[in-house]
Tab-separated table of C-alpha atoms in Angstrom:
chain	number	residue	atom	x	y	z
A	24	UNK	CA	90.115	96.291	114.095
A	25	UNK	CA	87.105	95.607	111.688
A	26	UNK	CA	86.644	93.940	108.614
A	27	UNK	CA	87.254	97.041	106.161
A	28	UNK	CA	90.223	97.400	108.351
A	29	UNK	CA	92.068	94.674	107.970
A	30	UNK	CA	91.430	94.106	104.642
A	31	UNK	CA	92.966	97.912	103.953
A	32	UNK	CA	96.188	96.509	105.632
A	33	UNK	CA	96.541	93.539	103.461
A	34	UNK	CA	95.764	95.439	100.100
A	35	UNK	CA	98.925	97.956	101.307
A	36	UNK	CA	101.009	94.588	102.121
A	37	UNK	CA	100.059	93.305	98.471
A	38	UNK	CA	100.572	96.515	97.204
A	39	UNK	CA	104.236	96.940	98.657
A	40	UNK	CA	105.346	93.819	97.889
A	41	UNK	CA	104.253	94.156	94.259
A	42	UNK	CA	106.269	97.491	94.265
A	43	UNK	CA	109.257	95.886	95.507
A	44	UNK	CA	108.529	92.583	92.957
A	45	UNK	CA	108.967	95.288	90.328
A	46	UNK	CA	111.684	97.272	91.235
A	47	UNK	CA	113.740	94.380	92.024
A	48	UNK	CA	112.874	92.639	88.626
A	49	UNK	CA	114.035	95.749	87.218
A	50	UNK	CA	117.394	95.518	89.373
A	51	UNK	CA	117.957	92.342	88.294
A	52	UNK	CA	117.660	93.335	84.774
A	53	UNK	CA	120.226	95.982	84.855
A	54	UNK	CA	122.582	93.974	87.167
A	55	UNK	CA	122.593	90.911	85.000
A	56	UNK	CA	123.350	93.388	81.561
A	57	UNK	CA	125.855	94.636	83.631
A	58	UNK	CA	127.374	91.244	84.568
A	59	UNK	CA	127.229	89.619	81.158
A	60	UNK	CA	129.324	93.328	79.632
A	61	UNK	CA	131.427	92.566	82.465
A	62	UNK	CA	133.499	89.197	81.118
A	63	UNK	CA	137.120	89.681	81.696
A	64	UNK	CA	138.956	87.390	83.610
A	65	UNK	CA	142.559	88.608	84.528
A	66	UNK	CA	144.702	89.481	87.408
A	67	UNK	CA	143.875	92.282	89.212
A	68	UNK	CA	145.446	95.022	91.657
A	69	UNK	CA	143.692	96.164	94.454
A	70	UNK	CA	144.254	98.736	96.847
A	71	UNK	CA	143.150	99.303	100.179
A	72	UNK	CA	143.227	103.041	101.546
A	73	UNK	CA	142.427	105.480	103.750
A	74	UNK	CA	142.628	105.919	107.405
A	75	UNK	CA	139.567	104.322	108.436
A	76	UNK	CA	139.494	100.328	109.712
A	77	UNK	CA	139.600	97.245	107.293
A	78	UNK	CA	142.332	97.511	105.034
A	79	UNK	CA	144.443	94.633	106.258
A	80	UNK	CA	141.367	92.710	107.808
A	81	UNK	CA	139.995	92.952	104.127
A	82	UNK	CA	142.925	91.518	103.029
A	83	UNK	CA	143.217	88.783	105.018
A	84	UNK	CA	139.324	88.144	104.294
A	85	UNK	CA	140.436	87.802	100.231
A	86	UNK	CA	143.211	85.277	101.441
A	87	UNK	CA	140.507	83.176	102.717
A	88	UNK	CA	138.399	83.356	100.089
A	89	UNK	CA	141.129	82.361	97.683
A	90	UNK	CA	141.920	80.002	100.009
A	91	UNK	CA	138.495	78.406	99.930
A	92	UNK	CA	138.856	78.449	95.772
A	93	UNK	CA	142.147	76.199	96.519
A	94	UNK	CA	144.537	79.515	95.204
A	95	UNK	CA	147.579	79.882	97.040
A	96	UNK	CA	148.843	83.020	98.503
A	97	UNK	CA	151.186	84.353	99.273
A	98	UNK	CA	151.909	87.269	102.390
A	99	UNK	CA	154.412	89.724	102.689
A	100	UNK	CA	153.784	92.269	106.092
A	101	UNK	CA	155.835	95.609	105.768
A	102	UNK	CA	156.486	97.740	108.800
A	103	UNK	CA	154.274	95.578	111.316
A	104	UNK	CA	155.853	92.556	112.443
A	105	UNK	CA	157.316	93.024	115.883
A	106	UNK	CA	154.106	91.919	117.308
A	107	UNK	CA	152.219	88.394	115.995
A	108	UNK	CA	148.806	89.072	115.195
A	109	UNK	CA	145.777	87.182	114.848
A	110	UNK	CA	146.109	86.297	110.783
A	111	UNK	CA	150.055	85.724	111.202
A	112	UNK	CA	148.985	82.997	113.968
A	113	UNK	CA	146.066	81.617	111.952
A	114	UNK	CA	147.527	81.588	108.944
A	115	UNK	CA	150.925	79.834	110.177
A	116	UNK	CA	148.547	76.557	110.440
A	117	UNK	CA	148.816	76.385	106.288
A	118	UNK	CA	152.527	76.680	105.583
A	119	UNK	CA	151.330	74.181	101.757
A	120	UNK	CA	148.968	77.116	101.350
A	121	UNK	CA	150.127	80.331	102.270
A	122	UNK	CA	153.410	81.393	102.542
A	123	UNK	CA	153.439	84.594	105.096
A	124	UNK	CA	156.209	86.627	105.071
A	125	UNK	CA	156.488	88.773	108.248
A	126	UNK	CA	159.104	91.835	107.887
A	127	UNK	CA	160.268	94.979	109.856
A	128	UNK	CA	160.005	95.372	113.375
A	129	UNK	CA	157.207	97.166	114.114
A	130	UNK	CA	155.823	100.435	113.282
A	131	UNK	CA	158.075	102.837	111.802
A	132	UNK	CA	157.715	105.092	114.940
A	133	UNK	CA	158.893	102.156	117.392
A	134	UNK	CA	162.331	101.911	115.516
A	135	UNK	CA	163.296	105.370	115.066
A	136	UNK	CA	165.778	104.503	112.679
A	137	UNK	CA	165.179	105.308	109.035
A	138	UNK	CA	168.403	103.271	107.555
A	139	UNK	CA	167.221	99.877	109.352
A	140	UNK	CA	163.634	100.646	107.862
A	141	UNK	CA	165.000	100.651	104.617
A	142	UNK	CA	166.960	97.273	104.755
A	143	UNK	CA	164.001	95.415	105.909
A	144	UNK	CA	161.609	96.811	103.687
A	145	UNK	CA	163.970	96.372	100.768
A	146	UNK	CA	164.357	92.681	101.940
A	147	UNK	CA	160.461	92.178	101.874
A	148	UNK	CA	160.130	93.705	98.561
A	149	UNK	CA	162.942	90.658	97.346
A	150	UNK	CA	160.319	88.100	99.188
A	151	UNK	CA	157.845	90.244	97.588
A	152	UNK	CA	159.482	89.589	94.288
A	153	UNK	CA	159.782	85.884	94.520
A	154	UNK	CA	155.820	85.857	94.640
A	155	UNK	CA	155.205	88.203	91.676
A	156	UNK	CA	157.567	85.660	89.760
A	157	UNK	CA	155.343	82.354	90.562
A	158	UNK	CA	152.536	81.824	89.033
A	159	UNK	CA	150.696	79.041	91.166
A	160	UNK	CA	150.023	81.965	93.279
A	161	UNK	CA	146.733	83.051	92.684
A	162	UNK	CA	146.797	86.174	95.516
A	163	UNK	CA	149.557	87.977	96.864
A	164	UNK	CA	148.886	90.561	99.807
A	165	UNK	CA	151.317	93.219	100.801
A	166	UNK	CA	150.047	94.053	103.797
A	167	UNK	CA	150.830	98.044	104.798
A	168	UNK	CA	153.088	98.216	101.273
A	169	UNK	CA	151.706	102.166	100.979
A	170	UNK	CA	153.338	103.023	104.575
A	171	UNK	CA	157.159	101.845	102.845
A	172	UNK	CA	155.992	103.691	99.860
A	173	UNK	CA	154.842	106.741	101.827
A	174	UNK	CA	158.282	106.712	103.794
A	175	UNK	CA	160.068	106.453	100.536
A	176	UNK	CA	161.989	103.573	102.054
A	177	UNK	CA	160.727	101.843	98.515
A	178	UNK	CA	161.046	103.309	94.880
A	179	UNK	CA	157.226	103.376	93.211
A	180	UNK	CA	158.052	103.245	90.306
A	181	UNK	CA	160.713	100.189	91.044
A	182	UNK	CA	157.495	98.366	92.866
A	183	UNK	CA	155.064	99.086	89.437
A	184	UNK	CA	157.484	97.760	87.084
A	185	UNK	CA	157.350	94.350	89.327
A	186	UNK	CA	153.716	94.486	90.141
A	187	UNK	CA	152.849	95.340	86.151
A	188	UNK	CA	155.540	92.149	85.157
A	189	UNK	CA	153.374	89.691	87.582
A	190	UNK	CA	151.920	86.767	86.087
A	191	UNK	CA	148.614	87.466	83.753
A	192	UNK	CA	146.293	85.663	86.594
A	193	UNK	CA	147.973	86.451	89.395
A	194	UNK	CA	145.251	88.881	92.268
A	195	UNK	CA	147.454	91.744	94.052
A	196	UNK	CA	146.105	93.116	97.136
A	197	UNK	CA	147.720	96.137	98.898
A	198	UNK	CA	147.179	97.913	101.724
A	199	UNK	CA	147.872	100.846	104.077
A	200	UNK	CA	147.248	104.529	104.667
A	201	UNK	CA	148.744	107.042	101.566
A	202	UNK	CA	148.437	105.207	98.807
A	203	UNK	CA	150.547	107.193	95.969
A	204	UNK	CA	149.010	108.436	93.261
A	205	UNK	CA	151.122	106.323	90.721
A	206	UNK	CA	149.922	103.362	92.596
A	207	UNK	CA	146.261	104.300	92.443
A	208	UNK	CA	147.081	105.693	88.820
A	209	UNK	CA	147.841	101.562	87.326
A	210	UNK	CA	145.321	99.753	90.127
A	211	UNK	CA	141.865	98.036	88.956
A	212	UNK	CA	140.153	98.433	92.689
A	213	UNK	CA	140.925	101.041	94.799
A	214	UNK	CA	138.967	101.572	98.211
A	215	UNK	CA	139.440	103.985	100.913
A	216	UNK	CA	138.293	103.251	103.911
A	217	UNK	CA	137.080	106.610	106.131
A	218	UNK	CA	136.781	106.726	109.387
A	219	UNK	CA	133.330	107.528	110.559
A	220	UNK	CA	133.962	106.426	114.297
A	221	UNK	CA	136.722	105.003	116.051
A	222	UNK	CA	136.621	102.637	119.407
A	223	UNK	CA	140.396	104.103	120.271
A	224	UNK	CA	138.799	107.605	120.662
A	225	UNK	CA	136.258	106.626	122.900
A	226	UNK	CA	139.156	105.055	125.366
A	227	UNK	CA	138.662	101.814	124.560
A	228	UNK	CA	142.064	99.866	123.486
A	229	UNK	CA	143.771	97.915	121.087
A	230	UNK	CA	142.375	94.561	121.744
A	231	UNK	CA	143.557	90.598	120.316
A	232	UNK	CA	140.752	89.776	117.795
A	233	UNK	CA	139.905	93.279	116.668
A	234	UNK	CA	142.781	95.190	116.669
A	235	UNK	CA	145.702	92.452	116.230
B	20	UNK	CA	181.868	112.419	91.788
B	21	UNK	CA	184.322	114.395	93.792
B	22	UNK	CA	185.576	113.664	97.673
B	23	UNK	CA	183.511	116.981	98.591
B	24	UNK	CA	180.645	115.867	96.623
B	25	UNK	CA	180.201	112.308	98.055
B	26	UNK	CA	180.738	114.340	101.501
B	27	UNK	CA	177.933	116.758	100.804
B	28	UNK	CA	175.611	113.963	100.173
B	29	UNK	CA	176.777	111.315	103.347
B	30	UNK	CA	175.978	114.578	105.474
B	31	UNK	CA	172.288	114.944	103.469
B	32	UNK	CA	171.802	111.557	104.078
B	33	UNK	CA	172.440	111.974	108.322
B	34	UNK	CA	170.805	114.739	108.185
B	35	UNK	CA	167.777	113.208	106.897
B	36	UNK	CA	168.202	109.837	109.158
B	37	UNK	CA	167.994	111.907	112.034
B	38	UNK	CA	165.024	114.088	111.189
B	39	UNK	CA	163.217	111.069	110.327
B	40	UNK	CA	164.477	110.014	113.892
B	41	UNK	CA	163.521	112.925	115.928
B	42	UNK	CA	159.835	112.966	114.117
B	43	UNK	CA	159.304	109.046	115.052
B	44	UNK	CA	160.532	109.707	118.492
B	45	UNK	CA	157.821	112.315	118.816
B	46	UNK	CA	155.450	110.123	117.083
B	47	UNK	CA	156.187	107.317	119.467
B	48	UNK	CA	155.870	109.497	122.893
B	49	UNK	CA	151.938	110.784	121.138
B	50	UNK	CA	151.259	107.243	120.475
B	51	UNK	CA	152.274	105.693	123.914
B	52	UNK	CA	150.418	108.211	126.011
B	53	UNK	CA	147.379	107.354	123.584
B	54	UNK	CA	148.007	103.523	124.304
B	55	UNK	CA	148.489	104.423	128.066
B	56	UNK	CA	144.934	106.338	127.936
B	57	UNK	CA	142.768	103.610	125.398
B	58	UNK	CA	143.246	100.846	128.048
B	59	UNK	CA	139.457	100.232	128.498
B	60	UNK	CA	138.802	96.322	127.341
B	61	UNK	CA	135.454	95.117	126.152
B	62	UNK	CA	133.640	94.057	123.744
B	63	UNK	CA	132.671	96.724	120.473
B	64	UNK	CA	130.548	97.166	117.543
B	65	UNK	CA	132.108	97.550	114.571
B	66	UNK	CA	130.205	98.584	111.314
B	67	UNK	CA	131.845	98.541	108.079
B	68	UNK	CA	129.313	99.917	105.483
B	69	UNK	CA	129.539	102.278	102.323
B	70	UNK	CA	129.487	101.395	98.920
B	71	UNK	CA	132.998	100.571	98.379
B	72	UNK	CA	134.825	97.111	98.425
B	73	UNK	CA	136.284	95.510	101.755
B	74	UNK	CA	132.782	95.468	104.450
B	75	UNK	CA	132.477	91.741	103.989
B	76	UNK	CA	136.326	90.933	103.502
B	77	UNK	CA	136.951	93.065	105.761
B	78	UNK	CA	134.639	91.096	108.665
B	79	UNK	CA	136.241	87.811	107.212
B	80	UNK	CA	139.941	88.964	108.052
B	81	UNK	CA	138.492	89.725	111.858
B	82	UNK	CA	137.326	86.263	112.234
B	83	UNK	CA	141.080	84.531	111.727
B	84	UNK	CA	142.439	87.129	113.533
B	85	UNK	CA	140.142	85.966	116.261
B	86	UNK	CA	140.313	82.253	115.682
B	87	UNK	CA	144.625	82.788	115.724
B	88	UNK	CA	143.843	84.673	119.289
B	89	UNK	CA	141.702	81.222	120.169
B	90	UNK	CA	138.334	82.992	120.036
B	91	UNK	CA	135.336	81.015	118.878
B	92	UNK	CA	133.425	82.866	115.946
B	93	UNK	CA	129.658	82.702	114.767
B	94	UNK	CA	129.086	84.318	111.484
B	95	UNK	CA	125.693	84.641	109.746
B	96	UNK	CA	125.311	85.759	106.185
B	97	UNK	CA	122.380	88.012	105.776
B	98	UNK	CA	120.522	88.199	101.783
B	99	UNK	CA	123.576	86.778	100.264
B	100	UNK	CA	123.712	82.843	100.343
B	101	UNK	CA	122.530	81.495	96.711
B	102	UNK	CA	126.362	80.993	95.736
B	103	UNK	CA	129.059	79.285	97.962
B	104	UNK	CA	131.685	81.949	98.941
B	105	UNK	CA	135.450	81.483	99.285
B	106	UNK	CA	135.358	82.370	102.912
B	107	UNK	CA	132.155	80.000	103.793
B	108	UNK	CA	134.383	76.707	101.376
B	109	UNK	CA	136.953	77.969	103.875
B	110	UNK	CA	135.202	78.616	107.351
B	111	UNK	CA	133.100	75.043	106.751
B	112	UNK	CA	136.566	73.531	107.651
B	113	UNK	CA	136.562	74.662	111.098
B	114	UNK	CA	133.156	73.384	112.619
B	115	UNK	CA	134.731	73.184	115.998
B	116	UNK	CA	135.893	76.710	115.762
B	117	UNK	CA	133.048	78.732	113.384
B	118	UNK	CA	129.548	78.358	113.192
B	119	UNK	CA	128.768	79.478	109.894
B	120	UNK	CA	125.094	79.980	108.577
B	121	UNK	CA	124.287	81.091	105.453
B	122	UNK	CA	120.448	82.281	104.830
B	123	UNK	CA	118.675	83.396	102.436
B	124	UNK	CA	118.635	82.771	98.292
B	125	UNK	CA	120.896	85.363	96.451
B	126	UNK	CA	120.563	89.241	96.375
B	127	UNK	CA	117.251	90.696	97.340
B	128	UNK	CA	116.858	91.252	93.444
B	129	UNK	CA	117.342	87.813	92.881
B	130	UNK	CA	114.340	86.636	94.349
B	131	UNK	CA	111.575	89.450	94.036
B	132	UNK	CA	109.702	88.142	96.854
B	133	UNK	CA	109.646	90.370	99.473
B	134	UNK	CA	107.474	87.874	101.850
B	135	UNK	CA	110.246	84.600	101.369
B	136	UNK	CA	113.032	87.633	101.759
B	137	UNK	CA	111.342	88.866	105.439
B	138	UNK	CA	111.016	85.737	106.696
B	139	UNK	CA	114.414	84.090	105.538
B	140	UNK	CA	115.328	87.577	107.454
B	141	UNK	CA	113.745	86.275	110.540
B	142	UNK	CA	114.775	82.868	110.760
B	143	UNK	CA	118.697	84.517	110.446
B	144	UNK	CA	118.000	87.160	113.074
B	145	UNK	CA	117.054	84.115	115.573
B	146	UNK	CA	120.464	82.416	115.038
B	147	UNK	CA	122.076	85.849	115.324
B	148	UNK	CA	120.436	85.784	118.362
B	149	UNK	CA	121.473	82.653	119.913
B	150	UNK	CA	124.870	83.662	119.184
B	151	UNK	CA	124.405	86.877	121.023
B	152	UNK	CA	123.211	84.886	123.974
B	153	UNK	CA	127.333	82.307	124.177
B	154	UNK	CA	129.376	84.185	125.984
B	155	UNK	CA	131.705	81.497	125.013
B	156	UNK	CA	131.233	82.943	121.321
B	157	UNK	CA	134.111	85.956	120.810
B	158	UNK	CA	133.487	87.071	117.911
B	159	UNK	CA	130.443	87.564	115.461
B	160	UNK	CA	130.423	88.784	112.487
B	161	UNK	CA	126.754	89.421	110.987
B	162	UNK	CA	127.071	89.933	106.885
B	163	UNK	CA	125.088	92.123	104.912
B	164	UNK	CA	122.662	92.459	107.873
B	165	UNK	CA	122.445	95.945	107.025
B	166	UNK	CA	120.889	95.174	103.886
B	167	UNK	CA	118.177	93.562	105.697
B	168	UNK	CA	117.487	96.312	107.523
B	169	UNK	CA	117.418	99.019	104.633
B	170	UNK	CA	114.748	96.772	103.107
B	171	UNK	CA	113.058	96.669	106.686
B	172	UNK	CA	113.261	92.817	106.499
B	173	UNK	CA	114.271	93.203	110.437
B	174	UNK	CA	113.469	96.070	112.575
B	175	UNK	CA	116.223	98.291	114.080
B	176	UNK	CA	115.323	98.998	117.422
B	177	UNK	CA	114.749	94.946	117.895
B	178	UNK	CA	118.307	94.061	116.553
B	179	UNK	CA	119.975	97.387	118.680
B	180	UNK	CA	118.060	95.949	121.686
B	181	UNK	CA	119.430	92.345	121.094
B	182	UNK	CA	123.092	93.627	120.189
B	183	UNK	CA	122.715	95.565	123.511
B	184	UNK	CA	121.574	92.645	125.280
B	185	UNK	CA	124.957	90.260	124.735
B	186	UNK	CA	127.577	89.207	126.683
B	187	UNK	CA	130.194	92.116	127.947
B	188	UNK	CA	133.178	90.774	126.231
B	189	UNK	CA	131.684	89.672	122.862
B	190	UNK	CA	132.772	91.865	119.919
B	191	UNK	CA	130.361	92.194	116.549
B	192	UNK	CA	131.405	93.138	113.348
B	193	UNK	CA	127.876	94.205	110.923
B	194	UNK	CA	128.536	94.550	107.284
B	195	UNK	CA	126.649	96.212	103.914
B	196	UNK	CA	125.796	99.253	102.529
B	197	UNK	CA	123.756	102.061	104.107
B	198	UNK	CA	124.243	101.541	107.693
B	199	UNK	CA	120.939	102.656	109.157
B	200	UNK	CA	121.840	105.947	111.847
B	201	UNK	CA	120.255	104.112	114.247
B	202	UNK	CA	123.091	101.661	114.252
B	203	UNK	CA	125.495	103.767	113.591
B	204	UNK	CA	124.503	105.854	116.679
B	205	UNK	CA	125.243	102.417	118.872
B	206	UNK	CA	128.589	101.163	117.069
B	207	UNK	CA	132.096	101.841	119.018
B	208	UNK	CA	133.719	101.746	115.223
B	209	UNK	CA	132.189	102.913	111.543
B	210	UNK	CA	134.197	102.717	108.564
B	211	UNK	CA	132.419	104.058	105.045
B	212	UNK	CA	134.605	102.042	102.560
B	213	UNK	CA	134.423	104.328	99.671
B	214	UNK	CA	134.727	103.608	95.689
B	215	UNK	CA	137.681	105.398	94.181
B	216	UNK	CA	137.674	102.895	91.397
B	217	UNK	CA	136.381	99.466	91.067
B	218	UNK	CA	137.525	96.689	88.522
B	219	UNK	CA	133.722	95.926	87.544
B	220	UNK	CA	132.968	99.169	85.849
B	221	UNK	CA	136.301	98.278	83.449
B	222	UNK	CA	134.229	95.616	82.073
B	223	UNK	CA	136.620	92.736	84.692
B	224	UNK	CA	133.493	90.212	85.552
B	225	UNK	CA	133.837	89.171	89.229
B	226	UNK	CA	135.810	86.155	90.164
B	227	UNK	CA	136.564	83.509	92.067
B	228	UNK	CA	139.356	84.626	94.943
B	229	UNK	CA	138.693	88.688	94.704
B	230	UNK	CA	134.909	88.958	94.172
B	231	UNK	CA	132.738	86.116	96.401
C-alpha cells in the first residue's frame, strides 16, 4: 500500500468517526430532552408477556436490581412451585430481604384439578395482598399471575382494585403468557416477549440454569 | 335461590371442573412426550434482543437461577458501565461466585468517540473471551454486546467463532437491541422483547429498582 493509499484510509477513518461524533451528539441531545420531560417518580406496574423467553428471568433480574438499591421485595410464584428453581434457591439465602412466596403445585396441566387450582391461587393472592399493604416493599413480583388470570381461577378486576390500592412507591412486576386486556389496560410497562427461536424445538431440554 | 337452582349451578360447576380436567390431562400427555423427546443436554445461546424492556433483566434473572443451581457466572457489560447498576451493587457481593466486569463509559452517545468506544469494545471482548475459555464458568451472560456489534465496535464472525469455540456445557445469554442475523443464525434461543407500552414515554423518569 503506498503513500496516497494509506493516507485515503485514514481520511475515511476521520471522516467516519466525525459522522458518528455528530450523530451521537445529536442522540444525546434528544435523549437528555427526553430524560429531563421525563421526571416522575412513582410506583409502577409492569407486565411481562408473550410466549417468548424472559418474563420471569426478567423479573427476577429487577429483584436484584432492587436488591442492589437496598429495596425489599417481595415474591409470590402462581401455578409453578412443585419444582424449586434456580431464583427460589438463590433467593432463599435473603429471607431479611426478600420474602418468596412459592404457591400451587406445578403447572396447571400436572394437577388436573381446577377446584385445587383455585384454592391455592386464591391463597397466593392473600400473600399477595399482605405485600401490596406494606410499604417498605419497594418491588413485588407475581411471578406467572396472567396464567391464574387466564384460567379465571382469579377475578381481574378483584386483583386491579388491590394492585391500584398499593402503596404510592411501591414497583409491581407481573408475569406470564395472556396478559388480559384490563391488566394491560391500567399497566405503565408492558413487554411481550416473542419467540423468534426456541432451544426446546431443536430437541434440546429443559435444563437447571436456563430453564429452572 | 331455589333447591333446583343451586342444583343447576353445582352440576355447571362439575361440569366445568371436569372439562378443565380432561383438557389438562391432554395437555399433560402433549407435554410429557415433548419432555420425553427435548432430552438433549448442552450448553445454548440465548439472545434476548428487540426494543422492548426485559433483554438485560432478563440475562440477570438467568444468572441466580444459575448461581441457586451452584453454577459459577461471568458477566460482562458491553457500552453501558458509566452508572453503577442494581444488579452489578448486587452481583459485586458474590466475588467467589460472579465475575462481573463492567467496560466502557455510558451509552455510545454519551461519549461521541467512536475510537475510545472500539477499543473499550476490545479490551471487553478479551475478558469475554477468557471466560469462554473456564469450563468451570456455567453461565455467561454478555450485556448489550449486541450494541457493540451494530456499531461494528467488534466484528461478528470473530465473536461467532469465539462463542463457537467454548466449552460444550457452557450456556451464554447476549443481550441489546438489533441482534445482528449473523448471530441470530447461531443462537439455540431468540426472544424479540417487544414495546406494547413503556412507562418513559408517560413522562415516569427511570429509577432506581425498575430502570438500571
Amino acid at each position: 500500500m503506498n503513500q496516497q493509499n494509506t493516507g485515503d484510509i485514514d481520511e475515511q477513518t476521520a471522516a467516519l468517526n466525525e459522522r458518528h461524533r455528530v450523530r451521537m451528539e445529536r442522540k444525546k441531545a434528544i435523549i437528555d430532552a427526553k430524560i429531563a420531560s421525563a421526571d416522575k417518580q412513582i410506583g409502577i406496574i409492569i407486565v411481562n408477556t408473550g410466549n417468548g423467553k424472559g418474563k420471569s428471568s426478567s423479573g427476577f433480574g429487577m429483584v436484584i436490581r432492587a436488591m442492589g438499591h437496598g429495596m425489599k421485595v417481595g415474591v409470590v410464584q402462581f401455578i409453578k412451585g412443585a419444582m424449586q428453581t434456580g431464583e427460589e434457591l438463590f433467593l432463599r439465602r435473603f429471607p431479611e430481604e426478600v420474602s418468596f412466596h412459592s404457591m400451587g403445585e406445578g403447572y396447571t396441566w400436572e394437577t388436573q384439578n381446577r377446584e385445587r387450582d383455585i384454592e391455592k391461587a386464591l391463597q397466593a393472592w392473600e400473600q399477595a395482598k399482605r405485600f401490596l399493604a406494606d410499604p417498605e416493599i419497594g418491588l413485588v413480583v407475581f411471578d406467572e399471575l396472567n396464567i391464574a388470570l387466564k384460567y379465571r381461577y382469579l377475578d381481574v378486576e378483584t386483583v386491579i382494585n388491590d394492585l391500584l390500592a398499593r402503596p404510592a412507591m411501591q414497583h409491581v412486576v407481573i408475569t406470564g403468557r395472556g396478559a388480559p386486556p384490563e391488566l394491560i389496560a391500567i399497566a405503565d410497562t408492558v413487554t411481550e416477549m416473542e419467540v423468534v427461536k426456541h432451544a426446546f424445538k431443536a430437541g434440546i431440554g429443559a435444563q437447571a440454569g436456563t430453564e429452572w
